[in-house]
GROMACS .gro file of C-alpha atoms in nm:
model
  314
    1UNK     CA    1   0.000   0.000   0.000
    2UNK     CA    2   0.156   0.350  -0.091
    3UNK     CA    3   0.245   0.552   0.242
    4UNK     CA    4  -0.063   0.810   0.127
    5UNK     CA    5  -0.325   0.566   0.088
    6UNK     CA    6  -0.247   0.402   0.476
    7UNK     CA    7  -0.206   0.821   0.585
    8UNK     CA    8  -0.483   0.888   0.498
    9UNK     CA    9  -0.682   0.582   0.629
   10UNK     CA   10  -0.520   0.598   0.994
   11UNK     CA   11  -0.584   0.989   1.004
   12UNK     CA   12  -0.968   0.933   0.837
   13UNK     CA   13  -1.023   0.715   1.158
   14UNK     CA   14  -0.831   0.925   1.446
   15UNK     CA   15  -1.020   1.250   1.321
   16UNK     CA   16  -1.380   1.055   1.300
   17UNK     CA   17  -1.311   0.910   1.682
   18UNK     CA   18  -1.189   1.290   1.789
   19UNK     CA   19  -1.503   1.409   1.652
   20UNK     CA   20  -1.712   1.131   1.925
   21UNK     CA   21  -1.461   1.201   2.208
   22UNK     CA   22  -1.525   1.594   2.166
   23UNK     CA   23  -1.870   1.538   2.215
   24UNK     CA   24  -1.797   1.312   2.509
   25UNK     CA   25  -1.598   1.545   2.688
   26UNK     CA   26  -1.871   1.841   2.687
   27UNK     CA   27  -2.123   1.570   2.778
   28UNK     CA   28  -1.834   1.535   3.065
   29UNK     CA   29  -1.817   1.874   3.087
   30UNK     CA   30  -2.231   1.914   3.187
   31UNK     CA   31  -2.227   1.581   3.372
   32UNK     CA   32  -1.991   1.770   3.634
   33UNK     CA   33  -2.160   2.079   3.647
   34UNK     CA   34  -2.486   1.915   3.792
   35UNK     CA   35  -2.229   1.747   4.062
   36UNK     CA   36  -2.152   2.144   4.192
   37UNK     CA   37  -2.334   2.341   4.430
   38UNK     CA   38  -2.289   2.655   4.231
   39UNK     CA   39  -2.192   2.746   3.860
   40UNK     CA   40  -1.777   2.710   3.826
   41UNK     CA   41  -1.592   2.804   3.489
   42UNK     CA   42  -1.322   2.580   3.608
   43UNK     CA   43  -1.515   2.294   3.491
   44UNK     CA   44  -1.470   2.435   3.117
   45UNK     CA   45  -1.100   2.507   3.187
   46UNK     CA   46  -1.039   2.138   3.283
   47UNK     CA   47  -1.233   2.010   2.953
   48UNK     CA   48  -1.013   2.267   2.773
   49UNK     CA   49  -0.693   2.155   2.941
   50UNK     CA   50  -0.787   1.784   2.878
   51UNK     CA   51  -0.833   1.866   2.504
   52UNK     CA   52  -0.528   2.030   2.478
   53UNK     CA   53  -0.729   2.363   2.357
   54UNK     CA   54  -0.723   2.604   2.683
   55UNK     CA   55  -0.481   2.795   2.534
   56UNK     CA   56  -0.627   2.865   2.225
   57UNK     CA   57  -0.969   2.911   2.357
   58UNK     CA   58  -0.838   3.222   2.588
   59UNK     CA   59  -0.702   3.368   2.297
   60UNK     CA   60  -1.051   3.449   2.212
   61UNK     CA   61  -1.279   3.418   2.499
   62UNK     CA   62  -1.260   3.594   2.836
   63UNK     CA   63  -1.479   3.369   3.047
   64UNK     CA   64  -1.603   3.020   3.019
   65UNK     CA   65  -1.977   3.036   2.958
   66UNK     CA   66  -2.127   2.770   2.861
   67UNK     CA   67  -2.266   2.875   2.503
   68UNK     CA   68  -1.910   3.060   2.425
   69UNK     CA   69  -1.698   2.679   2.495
   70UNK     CA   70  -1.979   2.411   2.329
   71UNK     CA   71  -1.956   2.661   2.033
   72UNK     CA   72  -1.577   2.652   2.041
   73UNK     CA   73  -1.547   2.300   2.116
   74UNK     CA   74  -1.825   2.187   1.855
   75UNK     CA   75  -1.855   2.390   1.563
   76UNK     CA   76  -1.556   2.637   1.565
   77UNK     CA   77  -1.342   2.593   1.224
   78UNK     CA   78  -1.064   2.784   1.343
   79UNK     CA   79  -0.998   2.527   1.640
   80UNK     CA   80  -0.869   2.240   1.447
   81UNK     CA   81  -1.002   2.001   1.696
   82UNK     CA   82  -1.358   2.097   1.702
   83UNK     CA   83  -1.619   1.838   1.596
   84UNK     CA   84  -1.713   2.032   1.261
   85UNK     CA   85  -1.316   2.089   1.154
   86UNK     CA   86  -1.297   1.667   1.229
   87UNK     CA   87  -1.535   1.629   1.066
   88UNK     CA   88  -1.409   1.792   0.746
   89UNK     CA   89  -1.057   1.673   0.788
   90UNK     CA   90  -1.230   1.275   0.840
   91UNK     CA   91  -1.413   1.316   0.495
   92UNK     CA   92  -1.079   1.509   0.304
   93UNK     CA   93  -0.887   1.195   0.417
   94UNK     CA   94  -1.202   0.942   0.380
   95UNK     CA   95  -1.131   1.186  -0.030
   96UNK     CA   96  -0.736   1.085  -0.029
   97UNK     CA   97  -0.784   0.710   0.022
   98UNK     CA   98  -1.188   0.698  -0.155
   99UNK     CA   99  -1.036   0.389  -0.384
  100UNK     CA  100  -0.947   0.160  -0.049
  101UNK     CA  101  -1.307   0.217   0.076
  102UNK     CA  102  -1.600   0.017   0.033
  103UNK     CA  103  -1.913   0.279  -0.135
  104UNK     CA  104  -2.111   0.208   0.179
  105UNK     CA  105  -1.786   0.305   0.441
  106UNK     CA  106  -1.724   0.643   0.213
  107UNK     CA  107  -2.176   0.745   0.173
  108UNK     CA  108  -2.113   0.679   0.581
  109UNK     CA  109  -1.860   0.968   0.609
  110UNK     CA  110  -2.002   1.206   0.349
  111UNK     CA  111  -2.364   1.134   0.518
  112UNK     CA  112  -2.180   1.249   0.848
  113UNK     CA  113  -2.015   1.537   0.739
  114UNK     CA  114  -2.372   1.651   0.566
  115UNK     CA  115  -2.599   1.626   0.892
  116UNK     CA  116  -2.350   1.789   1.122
  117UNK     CA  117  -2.258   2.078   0.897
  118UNK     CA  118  -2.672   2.123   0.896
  119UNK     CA  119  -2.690   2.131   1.275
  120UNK     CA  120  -2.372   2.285   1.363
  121UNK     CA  121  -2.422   2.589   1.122
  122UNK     CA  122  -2.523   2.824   1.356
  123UNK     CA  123  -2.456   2.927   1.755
  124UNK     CA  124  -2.666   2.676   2.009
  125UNK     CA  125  -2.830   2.943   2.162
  126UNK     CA  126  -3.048   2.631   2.335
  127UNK     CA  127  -2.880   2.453   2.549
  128UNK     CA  128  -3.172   2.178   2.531
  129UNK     CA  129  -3.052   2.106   2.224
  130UNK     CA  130  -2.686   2.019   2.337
  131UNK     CA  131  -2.774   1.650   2.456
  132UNK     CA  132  -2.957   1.572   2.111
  133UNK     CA  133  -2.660   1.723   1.911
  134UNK     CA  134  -2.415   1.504   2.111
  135UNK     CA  135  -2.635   1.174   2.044
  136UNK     CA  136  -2.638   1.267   1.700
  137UNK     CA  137  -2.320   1.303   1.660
  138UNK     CA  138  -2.266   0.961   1.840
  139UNK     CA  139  -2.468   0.834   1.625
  140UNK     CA  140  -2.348   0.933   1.291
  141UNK     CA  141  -1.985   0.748   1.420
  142UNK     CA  142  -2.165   0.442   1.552
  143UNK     CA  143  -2.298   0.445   1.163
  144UNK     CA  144  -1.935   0.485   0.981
  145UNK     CA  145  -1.788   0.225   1.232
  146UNK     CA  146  -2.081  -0.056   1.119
  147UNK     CA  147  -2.059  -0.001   0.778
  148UNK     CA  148  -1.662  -0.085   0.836
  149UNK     CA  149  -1.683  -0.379   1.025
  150UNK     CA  150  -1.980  -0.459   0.777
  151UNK     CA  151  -1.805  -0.423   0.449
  152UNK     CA  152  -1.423  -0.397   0.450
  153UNK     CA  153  -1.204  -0.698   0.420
  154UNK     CA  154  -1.000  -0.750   0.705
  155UNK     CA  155  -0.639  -0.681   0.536
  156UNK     CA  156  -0.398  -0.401   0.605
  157UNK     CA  157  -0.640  -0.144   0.470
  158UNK     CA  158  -0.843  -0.265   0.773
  159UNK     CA  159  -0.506  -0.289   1.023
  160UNK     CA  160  -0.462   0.090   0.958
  161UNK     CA  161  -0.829   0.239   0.997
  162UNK     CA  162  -0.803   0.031   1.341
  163UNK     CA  163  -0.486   0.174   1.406
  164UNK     CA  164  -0.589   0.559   1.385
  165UNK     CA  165  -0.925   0.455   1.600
  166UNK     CA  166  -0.757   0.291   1.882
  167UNK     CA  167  -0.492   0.500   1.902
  168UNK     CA  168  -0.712   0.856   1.935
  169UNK     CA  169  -0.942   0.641   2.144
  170UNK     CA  170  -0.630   0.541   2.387
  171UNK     CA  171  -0.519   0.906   2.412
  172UNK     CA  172  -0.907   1.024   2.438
  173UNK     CA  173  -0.964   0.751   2.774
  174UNK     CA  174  -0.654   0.926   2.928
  175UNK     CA  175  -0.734   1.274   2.903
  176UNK     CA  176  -1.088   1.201   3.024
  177UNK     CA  177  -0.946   1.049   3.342
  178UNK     CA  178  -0.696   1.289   3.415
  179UNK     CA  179  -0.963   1.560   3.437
  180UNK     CA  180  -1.073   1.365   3.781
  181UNK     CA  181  -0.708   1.474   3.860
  182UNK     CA  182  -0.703   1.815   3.779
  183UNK     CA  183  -1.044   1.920   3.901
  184UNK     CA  184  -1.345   1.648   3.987
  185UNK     CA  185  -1.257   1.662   4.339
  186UNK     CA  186  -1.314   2.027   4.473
  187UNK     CA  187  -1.098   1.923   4.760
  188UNK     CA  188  -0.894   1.650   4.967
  189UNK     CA  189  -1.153   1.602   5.241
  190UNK     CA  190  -1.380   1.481   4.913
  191UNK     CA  191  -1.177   1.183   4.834
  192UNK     CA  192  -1.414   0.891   4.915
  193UNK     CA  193  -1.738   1.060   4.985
  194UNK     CA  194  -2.056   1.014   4.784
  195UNK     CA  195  -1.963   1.311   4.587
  196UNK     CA  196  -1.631   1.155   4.467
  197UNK     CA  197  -1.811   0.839   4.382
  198UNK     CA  198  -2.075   1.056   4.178
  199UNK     CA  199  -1.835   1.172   4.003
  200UNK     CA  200  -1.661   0.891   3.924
  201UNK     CA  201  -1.987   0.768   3.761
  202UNK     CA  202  -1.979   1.083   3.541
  203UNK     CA  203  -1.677   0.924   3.414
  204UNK     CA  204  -1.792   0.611   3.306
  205UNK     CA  205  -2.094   0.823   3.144
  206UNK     CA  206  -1.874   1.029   2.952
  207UNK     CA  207  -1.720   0.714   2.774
  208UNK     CA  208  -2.081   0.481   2.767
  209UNK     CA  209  -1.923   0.250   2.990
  210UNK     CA  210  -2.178   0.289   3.296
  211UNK     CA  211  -2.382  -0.015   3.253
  212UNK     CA  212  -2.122  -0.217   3.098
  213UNK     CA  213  -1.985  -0.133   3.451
  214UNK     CA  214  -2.286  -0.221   3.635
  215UNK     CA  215  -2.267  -0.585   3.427
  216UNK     CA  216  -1.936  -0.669   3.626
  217UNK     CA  217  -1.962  -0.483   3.971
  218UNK     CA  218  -2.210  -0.467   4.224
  219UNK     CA  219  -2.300  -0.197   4.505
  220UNK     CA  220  -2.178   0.117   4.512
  221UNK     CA  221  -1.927   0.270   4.252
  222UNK     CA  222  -1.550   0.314   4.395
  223UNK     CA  223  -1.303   0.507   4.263
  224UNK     CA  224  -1.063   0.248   4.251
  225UNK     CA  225  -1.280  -0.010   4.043
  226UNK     CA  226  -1.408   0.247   3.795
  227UNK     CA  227  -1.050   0.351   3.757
  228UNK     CA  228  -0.963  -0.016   3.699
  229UNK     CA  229  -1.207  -0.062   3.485
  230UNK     CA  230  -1.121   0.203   3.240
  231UNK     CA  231  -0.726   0.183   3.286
  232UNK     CA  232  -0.692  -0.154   3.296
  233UNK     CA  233  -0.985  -0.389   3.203
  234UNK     CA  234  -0.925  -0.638   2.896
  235UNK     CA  235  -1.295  -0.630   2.727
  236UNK     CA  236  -1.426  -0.304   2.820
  237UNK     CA  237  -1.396  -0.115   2.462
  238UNK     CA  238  -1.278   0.213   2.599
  239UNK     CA  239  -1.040   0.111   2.821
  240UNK     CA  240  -0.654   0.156   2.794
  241UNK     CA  241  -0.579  -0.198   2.792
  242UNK     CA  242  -0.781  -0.239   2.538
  243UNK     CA  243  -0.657   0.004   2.291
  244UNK     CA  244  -0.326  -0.092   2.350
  245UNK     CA  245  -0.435  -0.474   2.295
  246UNK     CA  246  -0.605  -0.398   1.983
  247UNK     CA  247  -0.310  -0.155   1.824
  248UNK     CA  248  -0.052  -0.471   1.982
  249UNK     CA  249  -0.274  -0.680   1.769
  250UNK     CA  250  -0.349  -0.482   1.371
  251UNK     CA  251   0.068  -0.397   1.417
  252UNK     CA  252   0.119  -0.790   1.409
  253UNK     CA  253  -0.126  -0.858   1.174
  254UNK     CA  254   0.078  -0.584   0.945
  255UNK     CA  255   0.370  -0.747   1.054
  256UNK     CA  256   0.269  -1.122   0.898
  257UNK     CA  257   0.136  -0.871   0.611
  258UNK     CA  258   0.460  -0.699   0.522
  259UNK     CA  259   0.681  -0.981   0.620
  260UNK     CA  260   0.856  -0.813   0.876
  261UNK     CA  261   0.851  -0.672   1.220
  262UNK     CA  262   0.819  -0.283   1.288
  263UNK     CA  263   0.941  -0.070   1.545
  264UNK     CA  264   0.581   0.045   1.595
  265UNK     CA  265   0.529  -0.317   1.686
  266UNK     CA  266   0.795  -0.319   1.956
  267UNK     CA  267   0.659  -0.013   2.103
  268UNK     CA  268   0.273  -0.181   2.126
  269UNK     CA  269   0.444  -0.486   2.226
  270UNK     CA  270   0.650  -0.322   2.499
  271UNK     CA  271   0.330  -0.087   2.629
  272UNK     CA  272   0.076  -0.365   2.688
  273UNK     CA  273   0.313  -0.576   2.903
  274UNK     CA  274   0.418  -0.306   3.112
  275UNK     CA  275   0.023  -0.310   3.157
  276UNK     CA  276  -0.069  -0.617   3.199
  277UNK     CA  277   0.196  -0.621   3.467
  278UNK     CA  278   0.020  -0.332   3.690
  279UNK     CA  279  -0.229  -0.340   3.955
  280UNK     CA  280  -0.461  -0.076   4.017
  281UNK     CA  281  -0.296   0.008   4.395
  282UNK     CA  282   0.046   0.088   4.237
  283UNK     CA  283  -0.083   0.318   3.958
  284UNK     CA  284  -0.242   0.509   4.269
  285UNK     CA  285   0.023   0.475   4.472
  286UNK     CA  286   0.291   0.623   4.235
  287UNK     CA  287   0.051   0.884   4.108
  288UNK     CA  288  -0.293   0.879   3.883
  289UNK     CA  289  -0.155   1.165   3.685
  290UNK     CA  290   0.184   1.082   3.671
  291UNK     CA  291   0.083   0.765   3.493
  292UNK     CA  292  -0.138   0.895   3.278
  293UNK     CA  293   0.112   1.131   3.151
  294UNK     CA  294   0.357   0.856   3.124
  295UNK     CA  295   0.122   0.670   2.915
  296UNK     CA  296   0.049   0.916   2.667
  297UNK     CA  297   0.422   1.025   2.602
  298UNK     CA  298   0.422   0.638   2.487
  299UNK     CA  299   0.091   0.637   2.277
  300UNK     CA  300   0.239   0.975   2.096
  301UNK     CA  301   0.551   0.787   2.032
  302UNK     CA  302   0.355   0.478   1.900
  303UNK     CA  303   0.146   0.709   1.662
  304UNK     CA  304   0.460   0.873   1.539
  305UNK     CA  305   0.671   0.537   1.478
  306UNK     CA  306   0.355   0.402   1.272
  307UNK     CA  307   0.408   0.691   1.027
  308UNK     CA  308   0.731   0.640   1.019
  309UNK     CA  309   0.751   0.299   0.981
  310UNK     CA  310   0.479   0.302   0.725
  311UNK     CA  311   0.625   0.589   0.499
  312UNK     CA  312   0.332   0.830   0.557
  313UNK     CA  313   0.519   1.127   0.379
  314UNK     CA  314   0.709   0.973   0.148
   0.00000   0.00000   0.00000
């Protein structure tokens, strides 16, 4: 496969799971609002900071209302990362690599980018209308993703749309759980009370996983098992283990493809058995954030070895 064709197929899939995560961090975002006694814009900030777009949002803004961040973190075009500029960069890419796509995996993309330009056109001046946008735009991913696993061959074409999903996905789970660090507990004293454990379940909200966590634990939500769950569980979709398992996984299948073993390969290799290795009480004891920031130095460094690896820009 020429280096453009897989480019374009591992970016097509990274920007259509940024454009679901974006949504599921200002779902996030309103989940922990209803959690406070009083109105706090450092609920935005922490969404912003977990994106990676604080900085760019203060370059325009002065305050974190709530219509002034959904519109930046939805439908803006001059923040790269909102859902509307993913959008357009998914279906550019989906443009670049149109020949390795089945018709029904490219109509899925182009019917995407349609809606949400429709509904994102203008400022949501409702905020009643926020939850529907967000399930639509849910939606309209669940819809590309089926029509993938529904009509593409599983060969490297395959391997590399995996590849960009699970790796955004990866790097999506750890943001969302190092906003608990930064702000979901207003203070120590918090740390075990009913409000930390409701906000723990905003968590597993934010990435669908509450009942799928319900299915496996019973009683009360702890902060330790829904951070287990989501760092370290082996069949929960959205959870770190799992992304690293699956990228571990369409690297080896590329490896029997190409007839040789890439660095990227190593890298996956080496990253899920450091995790399988870890328990839950050691990632808290040396530090939720710490290891969070450790992992996602490693995930860039995977994503970046895959392009090279793969002659992206050649």
């Amino acid at each position: 496969m020429l280096g453009k064709t897989a480019n374009g197929l591992f970016w097509m899939f990274r920007y259509l799971e940024r454009s679901e995560n974006i949504a599921r961090l200002v779902e996030a975002g309103f989940r922990m609002a209803l959690t406070r006694s009083q109105r706090q814009g450092g609920d935005w900030s922490s969404i912003l900071t977990t994106a990676g777009l604080l900085e760019s949002y203060e370059e325009k803004y002065d305050d974190f209302e709530n219509k002034s961040v959904v519109d930046f973190l939805l439908r803006d075009r001059t923040n790269p990362s909102s859902v509307l500029s993913s959008m357009a960069e998914a279906r550019r890419n989906a443009r670049l690599a149109r020949t390795a796509l089945t018709r029904e995996v490219w109509e899925a993309v182009n019917a995407s980018w349609l809606e949400l330009s429709d509904i994102l056109k203008n400022s949501i001046r409702d905020k009643e209308r926020i939850p529907d946008i967000l399930a639509i735009i849910r939606r309209q991913s669940a819809q590309v993703q089926g029509a993938v696993h529904g009509t593409m061959l599983r060969n490297d074409i395959y391997d590399f749309t995996r590849l960009g999903t699970f790796v955004e996905r990866a790097d999506n789970t750890a943001r969302i759980l190092d906003v608990k660090y930064y702000v979901l507990l207003p203070s120590a004293s918090s740390i075990g009370s009913s409000l930390d454990n409701v906000q723990w379940e905003t968590i597993l909200r934010s990435v669908s996983a509450q009942q799928a966590y319900r299915w496996l634990h019973q009683g009360e939500p702890t902060a330790s098992a829904i951070a287990k769950f989501l760092i370290l569980d082996q069949c929960m979709p959205r959870s770190l283990t799992f992304c690293v398992k699956e990228m571990d996984l369409n690297l080896r299948y590329l490896n029997q493809e190409y007839g040789q073993t890439s660095s990227a390969s190593e890298l996956a290799k080496a990253l899920k058995e450091d995790m399988k290795s870890k328990t839950i009480e050691e990632i808290f004891d040396s530090g939720l954030h710490e290891f969070i920031g450790e992992f996602l130095q490693r995930n860039i460094a995977i994503a970046g070895q895959i392009e090279t690896d793969y002659r992206f820009f050649a």
